[in-house]
Short mmCIF file of C-alpha atoms in Angstrom, two decimals:
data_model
loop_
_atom_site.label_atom_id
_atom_site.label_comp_id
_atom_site.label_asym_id
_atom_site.label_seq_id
_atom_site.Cartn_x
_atom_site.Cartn_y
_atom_site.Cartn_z
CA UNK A 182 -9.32 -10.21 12.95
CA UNK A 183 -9.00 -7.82 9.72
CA UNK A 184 -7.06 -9.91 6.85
CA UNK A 185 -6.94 -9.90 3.29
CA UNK A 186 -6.41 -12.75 1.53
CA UNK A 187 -4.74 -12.87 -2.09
CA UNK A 188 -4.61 -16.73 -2.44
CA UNK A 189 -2.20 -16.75 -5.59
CA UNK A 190 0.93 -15.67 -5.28
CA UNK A 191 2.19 -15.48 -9.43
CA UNK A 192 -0.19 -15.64 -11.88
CA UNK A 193 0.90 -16.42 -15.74
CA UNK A 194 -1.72 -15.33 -18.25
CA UNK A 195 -0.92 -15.11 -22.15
CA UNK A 196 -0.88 -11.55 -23.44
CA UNK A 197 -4.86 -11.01 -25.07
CA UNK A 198 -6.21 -13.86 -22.67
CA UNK A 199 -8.42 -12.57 -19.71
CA UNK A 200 -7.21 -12.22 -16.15
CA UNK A 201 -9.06 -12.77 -12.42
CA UNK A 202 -7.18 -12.36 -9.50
CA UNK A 203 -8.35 -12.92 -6.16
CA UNK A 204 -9.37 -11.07 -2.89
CA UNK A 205 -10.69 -12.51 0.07
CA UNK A 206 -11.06 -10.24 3.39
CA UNK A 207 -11.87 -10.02 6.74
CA UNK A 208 -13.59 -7.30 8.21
CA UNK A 209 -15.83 -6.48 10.97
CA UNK A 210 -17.24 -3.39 9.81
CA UNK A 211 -18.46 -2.23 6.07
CA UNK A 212 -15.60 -2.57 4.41
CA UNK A 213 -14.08 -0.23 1.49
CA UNK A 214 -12.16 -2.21 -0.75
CA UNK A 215 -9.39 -1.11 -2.78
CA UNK A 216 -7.07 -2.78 -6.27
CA UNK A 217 -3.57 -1.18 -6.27
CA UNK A 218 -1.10 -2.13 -8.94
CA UNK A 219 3.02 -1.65 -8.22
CA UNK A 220 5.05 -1.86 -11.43
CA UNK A 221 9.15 -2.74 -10.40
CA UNK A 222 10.76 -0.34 -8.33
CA UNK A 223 7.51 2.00 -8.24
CA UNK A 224 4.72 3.02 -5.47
CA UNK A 225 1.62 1.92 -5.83
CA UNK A 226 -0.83 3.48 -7.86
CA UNK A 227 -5.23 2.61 -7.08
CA UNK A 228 -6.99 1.02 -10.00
CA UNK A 229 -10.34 1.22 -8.36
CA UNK A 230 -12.00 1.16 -4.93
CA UNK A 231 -15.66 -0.06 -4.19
CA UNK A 232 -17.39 2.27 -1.22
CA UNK A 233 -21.16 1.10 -1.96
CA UNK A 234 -23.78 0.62 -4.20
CA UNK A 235 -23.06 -1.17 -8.11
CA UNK A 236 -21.08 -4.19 -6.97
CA UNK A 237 -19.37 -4.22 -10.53
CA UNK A 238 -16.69 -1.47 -10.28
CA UNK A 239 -15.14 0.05 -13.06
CA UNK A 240 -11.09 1.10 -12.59
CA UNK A 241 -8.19 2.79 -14.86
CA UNK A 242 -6.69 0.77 -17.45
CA UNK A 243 -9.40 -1.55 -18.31
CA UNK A 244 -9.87 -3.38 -15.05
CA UNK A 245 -13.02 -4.03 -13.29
CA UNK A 246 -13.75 -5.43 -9.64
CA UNK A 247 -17.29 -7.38 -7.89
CA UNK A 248 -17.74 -7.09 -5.05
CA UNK A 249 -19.41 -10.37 -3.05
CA UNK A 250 -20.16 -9.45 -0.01
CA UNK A 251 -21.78 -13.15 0.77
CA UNK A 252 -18.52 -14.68 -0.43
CA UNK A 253 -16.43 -11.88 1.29
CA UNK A 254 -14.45 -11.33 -2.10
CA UNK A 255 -13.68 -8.43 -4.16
CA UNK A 256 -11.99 -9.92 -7.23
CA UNK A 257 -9.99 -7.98 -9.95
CA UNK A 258 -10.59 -9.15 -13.64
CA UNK A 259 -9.38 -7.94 -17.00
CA UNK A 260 -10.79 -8.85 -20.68
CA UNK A 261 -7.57 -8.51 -22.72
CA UNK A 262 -4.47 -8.75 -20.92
CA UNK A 263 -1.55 -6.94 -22.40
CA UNK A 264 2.01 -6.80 -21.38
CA UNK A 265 1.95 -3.23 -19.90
CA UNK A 266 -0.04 -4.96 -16.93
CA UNK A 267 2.27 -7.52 -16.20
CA UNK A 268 3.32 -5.78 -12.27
CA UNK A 269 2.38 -7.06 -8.45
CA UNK A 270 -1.12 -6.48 -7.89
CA UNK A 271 -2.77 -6.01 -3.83
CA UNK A 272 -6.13 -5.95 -2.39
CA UNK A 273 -6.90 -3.81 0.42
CA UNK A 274 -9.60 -3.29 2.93
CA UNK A 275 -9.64 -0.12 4.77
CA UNK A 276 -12.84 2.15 6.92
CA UNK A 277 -15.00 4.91 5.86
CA UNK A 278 -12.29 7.42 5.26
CA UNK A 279 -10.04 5.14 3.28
CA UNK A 280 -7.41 5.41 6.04
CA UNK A 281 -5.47 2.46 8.20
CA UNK A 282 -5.63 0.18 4.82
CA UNK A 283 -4.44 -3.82 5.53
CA UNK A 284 -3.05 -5.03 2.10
CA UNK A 285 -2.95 -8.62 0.93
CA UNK A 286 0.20 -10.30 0.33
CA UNK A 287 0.22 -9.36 -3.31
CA UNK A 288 -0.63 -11.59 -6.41
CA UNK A 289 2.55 -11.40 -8.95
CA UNK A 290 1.23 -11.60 -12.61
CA UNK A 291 3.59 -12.47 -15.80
CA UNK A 292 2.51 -11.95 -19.11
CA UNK A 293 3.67 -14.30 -21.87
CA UNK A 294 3.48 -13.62 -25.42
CA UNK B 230 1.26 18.87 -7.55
CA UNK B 231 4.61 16.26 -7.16
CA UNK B 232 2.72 13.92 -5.52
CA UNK B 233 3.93 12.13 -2.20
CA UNK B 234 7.98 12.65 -1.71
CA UNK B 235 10.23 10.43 -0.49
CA UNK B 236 14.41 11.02 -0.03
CA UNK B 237 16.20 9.08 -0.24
CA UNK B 238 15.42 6.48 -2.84
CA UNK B 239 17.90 4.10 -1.24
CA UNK B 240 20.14 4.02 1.83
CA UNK B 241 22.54 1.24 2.69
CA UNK B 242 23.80 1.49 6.62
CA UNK B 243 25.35 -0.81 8.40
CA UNK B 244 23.73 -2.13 11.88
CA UNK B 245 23.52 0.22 14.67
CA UNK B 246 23.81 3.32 13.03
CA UNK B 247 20.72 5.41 13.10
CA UNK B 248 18.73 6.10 9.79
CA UNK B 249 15.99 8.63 8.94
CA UNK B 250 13.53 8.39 6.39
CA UNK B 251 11.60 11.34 5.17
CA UNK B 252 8.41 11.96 3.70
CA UNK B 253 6.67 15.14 1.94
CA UNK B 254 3.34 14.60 1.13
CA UNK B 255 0.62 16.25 -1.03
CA UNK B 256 -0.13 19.36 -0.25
CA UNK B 257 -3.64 19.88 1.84
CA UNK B 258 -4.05 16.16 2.53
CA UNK B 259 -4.84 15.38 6.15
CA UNK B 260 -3.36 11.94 6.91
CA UNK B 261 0.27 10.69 6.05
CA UNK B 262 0.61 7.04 6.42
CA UNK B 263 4.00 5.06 6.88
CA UNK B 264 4.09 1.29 5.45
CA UNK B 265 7.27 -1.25 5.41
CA UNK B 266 6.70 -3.67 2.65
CA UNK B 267 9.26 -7.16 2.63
CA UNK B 268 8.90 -10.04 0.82
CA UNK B 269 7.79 -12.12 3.99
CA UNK B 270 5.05 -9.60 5.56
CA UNK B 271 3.68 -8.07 2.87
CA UNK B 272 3.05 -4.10 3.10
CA UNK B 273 1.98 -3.34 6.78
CA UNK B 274 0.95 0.00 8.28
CA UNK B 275 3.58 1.25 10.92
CA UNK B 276 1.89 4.70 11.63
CA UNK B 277 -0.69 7.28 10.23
CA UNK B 278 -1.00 10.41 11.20
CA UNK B 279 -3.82 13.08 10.93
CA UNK B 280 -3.31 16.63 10.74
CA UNK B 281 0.08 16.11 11.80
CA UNK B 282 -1.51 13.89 15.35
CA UNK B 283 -0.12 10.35 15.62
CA UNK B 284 -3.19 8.38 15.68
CA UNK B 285 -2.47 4.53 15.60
CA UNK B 286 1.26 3.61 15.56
CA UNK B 287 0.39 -0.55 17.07
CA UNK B 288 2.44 -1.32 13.82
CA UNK B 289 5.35 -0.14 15.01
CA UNK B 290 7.88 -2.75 15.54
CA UNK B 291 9.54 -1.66 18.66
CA UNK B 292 10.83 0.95 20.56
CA UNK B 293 13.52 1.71 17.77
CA UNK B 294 11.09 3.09 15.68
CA UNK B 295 9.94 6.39 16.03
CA UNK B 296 8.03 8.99 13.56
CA UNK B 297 7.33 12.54 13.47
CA UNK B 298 5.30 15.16 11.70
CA UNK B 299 6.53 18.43 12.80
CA UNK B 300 4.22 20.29 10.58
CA UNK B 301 1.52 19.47 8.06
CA UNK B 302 4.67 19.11 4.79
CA UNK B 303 6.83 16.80 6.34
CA UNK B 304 7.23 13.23 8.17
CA UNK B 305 10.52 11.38 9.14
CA UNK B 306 10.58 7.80 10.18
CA UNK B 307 13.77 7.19 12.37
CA UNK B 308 15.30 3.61 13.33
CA UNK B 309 17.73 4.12 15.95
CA UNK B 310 19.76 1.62 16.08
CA UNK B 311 19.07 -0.36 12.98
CA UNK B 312 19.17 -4.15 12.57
CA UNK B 313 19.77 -5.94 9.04
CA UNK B 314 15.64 -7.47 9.74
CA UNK B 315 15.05 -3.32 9.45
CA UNK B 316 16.34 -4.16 5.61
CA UNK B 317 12.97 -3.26 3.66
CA UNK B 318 11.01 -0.16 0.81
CA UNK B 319 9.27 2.00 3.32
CA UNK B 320 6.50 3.62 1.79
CA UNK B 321 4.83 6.97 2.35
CA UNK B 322 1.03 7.99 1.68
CA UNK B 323 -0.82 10.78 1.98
CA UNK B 324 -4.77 11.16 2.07
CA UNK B 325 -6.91 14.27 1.97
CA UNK B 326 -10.01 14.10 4.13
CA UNK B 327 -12.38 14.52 0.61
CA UNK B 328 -10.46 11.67 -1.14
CA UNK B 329 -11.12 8.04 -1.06
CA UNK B 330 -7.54 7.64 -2.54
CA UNK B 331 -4.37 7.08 -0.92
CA UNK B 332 -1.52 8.32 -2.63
CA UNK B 333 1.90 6.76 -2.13
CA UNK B 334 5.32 7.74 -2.37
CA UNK B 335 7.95 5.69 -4.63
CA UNK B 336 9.65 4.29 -1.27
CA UNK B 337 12.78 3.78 0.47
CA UNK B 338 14.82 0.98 -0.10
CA UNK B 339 16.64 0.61 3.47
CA UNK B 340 19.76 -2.16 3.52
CA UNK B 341 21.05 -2.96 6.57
CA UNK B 342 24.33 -4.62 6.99
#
């Protein structure tokens, strides 16, 4: 079955400290693999998507993503955390054309000062 | 461009009345997706459509669901009757065929009482 797995729920990282979250999917085909962010109240917005080739992807507001493909996990990290980025954050697998995407559950993330 | 359009922002109806959702998206893209996010389930796709052809709509809860795109500017979603479990943000996205990107509405916030 197609899943995606975001295995923490809240995250709490100090503003300036780095950030991972976590993505695990399922997927029987090549999967395209997508980071959205959702700030309160708001739609989502993509921070970066992997397709193929470098399995280090670069994103918007100083996020990156690797993709594992032998540890089925596309994890989002951040150097420097600030507390702009504090929002829900969701991993999503989806097929060549980027349509019928299955989100994770969502990771919340809380920055302290 | 306005990006993807939602109206209304929020609608509170009580149970059994009908409720319609509507959706304008970009301009030129090819797919419009519906989603229903809740705390318990996550988002989930409902239905996507391409060039204005219902394609997969399995996510559809049950018959009192139904969607539409009458032409290639404009979706409705339509619960008829509603139940309070109906109470979610119902997202809209739209996708051109050259963009890897889905781009989503600011959502619905449907209350059901």
């Amino acid at each position: 079955a197609q899943s995606v797995t975001q295995p923490d729920i809240h995250i709490t990282v100090s503003e300036g400290a780095s950030l991972e979250l976590r993505c695990n999917y399922s997927y029987g085909a090549t999967p395209y693999l997508f980071w959205y962010v959702q700030s309160p109240g708001q739609g989502l917005q993509l921070l970066l998507k992997y397709f193929s080739g470098d399995t280090l992807v670069q994103g918007i507001k100083g996020f990156e993503a690797e993709f594992k493909r032998s540890q089925s996990s596309f994890n989002l990290r951040k150097p420097s955390v600030h507390w702009s980025d504090a929002a829900e954050y969701f991993c999503a697998v989806g097929n060549q054309a980027g349509t019928a995407l299955i989100f994770g559950k969502g990771t919340t993330l809380s920055v302290s000062s | 461009d306005a990006g993807v359009i939602q109206s209304p922002r929020h609608e509170v109806t009580e149970m059994g009345q009908e409720v319609t959702l509507r959706c304008k998206p970009i301009s030129g893209h090819d797919y419009l997706f519906w989603y229903r996010q809740t705390m318990m389930r996550g988002l989930e796709l409902l239905i996507y459509f391409n060039n204005n052809v219902p394609i997969d709509d399995s996510g559809m809860p049950e018959d009192r669901f139904s969607a539409k795109m009458p032409n290639a500017s404009f979706s409705t979603l339509k619960i008829q009757p509603s139940e309070p479990r109906d109470s979610a943000v119902y997202f809209c996205a739209s996708l051109g065929v050259r963009n890897t990107e889905a781009f989503f509405g600011q959502g619905t916030r449907l209350t059901v009482v």
